[in-house]
Short mmCIF file of C-alpha atoms in Angstrom, two decimals:
data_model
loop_
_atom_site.label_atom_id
_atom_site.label_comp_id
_atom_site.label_asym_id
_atom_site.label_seq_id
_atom_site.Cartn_x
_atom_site.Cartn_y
_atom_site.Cartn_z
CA UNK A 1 56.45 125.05 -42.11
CA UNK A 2 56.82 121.47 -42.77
CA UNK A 3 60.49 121.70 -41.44
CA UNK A 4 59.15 123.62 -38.12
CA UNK A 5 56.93 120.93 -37.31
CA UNK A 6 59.54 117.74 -37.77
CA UNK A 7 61.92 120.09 -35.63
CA UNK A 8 59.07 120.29 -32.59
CA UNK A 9 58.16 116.50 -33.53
CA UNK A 10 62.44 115.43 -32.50
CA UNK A 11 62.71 117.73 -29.84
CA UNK A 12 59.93 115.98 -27.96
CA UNK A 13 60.92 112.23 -29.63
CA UNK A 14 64.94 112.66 -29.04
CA UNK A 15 64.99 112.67 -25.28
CA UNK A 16 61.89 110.06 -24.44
CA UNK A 17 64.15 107.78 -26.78
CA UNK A 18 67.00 107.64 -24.09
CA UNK A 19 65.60 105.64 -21.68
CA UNK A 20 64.93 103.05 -24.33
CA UNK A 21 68.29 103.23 -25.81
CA UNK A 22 70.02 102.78 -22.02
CA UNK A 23 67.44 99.79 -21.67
CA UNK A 24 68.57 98.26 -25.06
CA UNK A 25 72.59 98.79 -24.07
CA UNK A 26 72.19 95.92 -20.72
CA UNK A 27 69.80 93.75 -22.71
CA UNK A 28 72.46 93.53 -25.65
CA UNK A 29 75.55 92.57 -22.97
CA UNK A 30 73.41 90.41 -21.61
CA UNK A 31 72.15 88.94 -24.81
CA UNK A 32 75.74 88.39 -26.01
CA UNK A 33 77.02 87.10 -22.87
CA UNK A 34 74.62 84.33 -22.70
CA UNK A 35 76.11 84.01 -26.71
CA UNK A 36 79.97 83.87 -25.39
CA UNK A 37 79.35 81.35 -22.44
CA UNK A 38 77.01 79.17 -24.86
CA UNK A 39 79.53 79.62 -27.46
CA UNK A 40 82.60 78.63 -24.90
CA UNK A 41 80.70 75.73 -23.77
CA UNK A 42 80.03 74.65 -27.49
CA UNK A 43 84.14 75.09 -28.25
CA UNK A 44 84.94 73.20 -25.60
CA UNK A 45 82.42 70.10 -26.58
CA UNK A 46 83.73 70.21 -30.11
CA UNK A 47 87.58 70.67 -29.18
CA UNK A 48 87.56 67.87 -26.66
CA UNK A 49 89.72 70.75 -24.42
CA UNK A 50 88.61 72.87 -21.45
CA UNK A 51 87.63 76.03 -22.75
CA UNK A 52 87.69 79.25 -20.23
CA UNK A 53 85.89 82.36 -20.51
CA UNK A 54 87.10 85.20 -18.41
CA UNK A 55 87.22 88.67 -18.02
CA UNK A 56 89.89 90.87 -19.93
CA UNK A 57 91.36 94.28 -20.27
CA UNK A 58 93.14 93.86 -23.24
CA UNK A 59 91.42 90.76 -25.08
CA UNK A 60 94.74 88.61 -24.48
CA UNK A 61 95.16 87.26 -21.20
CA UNK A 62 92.73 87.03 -18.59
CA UNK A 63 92.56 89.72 -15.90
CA UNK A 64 92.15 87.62 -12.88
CA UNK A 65 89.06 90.53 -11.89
CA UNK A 66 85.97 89.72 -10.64
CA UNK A 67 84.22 92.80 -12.38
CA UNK A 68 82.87 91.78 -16.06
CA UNK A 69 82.22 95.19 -18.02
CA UNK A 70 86.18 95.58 -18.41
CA UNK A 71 85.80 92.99 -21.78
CA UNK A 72 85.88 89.25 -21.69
CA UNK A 73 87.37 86.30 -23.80
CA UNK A 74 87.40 83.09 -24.77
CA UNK A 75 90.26 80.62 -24.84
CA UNK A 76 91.34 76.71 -24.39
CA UNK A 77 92.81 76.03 -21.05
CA UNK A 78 94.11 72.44 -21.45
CA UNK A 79 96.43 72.74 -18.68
CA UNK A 80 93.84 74.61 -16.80
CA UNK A 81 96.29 77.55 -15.92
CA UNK A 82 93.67 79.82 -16.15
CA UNK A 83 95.15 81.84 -19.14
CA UNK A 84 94.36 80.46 -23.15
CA UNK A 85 97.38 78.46 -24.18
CA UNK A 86 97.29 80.14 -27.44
CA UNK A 87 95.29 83.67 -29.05
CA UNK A 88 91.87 84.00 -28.17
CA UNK A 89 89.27 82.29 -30.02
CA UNK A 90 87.07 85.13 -29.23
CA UNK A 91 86.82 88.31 -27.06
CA UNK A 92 84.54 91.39 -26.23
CA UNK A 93 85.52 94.93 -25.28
CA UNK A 94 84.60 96.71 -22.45
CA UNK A 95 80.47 97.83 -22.06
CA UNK A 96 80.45 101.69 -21.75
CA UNK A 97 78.22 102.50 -18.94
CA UNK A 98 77.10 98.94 -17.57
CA UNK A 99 78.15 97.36 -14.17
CA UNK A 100 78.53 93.29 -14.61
CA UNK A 101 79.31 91.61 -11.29
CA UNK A 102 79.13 87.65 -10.52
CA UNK A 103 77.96 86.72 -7.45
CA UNK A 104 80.81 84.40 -6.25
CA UNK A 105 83.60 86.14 -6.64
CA UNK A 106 84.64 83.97 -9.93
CA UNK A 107 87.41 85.18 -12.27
CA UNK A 108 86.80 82.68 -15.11
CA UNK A 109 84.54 79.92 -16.00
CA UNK A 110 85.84 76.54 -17.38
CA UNK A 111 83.47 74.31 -19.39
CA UNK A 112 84.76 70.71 -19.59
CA UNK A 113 85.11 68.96 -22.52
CA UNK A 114 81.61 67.29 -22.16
CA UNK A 115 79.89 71.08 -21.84
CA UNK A 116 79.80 70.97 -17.88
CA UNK A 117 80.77 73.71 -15.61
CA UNK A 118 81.15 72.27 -12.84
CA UNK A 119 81.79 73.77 -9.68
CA UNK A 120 81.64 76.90 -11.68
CA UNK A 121 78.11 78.07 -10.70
CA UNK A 122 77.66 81.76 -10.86
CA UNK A 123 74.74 84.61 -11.11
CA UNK A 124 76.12 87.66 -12.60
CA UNK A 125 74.39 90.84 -12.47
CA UNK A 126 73.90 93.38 -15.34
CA UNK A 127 72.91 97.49 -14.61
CA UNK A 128 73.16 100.52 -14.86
CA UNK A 129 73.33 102.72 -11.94
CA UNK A 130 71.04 105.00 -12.71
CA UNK A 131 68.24 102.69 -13.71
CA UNK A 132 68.68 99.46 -11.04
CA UNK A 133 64.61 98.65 -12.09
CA UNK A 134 66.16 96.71 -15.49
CA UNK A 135 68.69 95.16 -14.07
CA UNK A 136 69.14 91.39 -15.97
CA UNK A 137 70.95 88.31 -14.95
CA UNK A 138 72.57 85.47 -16.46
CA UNK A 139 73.00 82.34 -14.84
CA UNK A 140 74.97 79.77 -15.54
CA UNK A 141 74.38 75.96 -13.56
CA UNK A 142 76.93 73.06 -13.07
CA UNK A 143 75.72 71.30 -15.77
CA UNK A 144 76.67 73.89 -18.08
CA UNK A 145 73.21 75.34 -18.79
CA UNK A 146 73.34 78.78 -19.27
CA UNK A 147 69.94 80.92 -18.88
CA UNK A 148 69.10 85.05 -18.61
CA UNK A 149 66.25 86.47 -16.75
CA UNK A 150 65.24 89.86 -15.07
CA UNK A 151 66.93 90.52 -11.99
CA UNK A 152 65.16 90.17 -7.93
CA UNK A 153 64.70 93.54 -6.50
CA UNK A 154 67.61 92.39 -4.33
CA UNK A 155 70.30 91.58 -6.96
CA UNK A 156 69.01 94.91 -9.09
CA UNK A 157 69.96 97.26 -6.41
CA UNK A 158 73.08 95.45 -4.81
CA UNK A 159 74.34 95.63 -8.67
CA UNK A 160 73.26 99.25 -8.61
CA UNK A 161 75.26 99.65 -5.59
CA UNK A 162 78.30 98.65 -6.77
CA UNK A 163 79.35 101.01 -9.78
#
């Protein structure tokens, strides 16, 4: 009897849980790409080298893409070639599901060796097709500050748009 009654008690839990777990999956990219710009800018502060992070297929070399959800890393770009000069310090693999576009095209972000990214201003937007309503942002300024919030109503469905 006991057993009956947890079986009912899942069947109706299980599926209201999806919508939650969906929600969860964008707030976690977003959490931990606020984590791998902050932690970019805070290499390239302590190296004294401009550090890029960019998006990547393989977690090597940068793509040159201006889609995000492929996988990203993090490298030093002394001679600013747009590639690390040497392995990764860090990288992420691609986000199952989730659409991450920037706003301005950008296929890497440099933070100078004082933590400024300038000229390297950029919005990117963080979905899920199906559910444009929780969109998130994360937004980075010239001065390096890097911030998350809930996307407009605008950048929600224009990210939604895009799979």
């Amino acid at each position: 009897m006991v057993v009956a009654i947890l079986g009912v008690l899942a069947a109706i839990a299980v599926p209201s849980l999806a919508p939650l777990l969906q929600r969860n999956q964008v707030q976690v990219a977003q959490i931990e790409f606020i984590a791998a710009l902050q932690h970019t800018r805070g290499s390239a502060a302590l190296s004294g080298k401009p550090t890029l992070f960019c998006p990547s297929r393989d977690g090597v070399q940068c793509s040159g893409e201006t889609r995000w959800e492929s996988g990203w890393l993090i490298g030093h770009d002394p001679a600013r070639k747009g590639q690390p000069d040497a392995a990764p310090l860090r990288s992420q693999a691609a986000y199952a599901g989730i659409t991450i576009l920037g706003d301005s095209g950008r296929r890497l972000v440099r933070f100078q060796s004082d933590g400024s990214a300038s000229g390297m201003t950029n919005t990117w937007r963080f979905c899920r097709h199906d559910r444009p309503d929780e969109a998130l942002v994360v937004v980075i300024a010239n001065s390096g500050r890097v911030r998350g919030a809930k996307a407009s109503a605008e950048q929600a469905a224009s990210c939604a748009a895009a799979q």
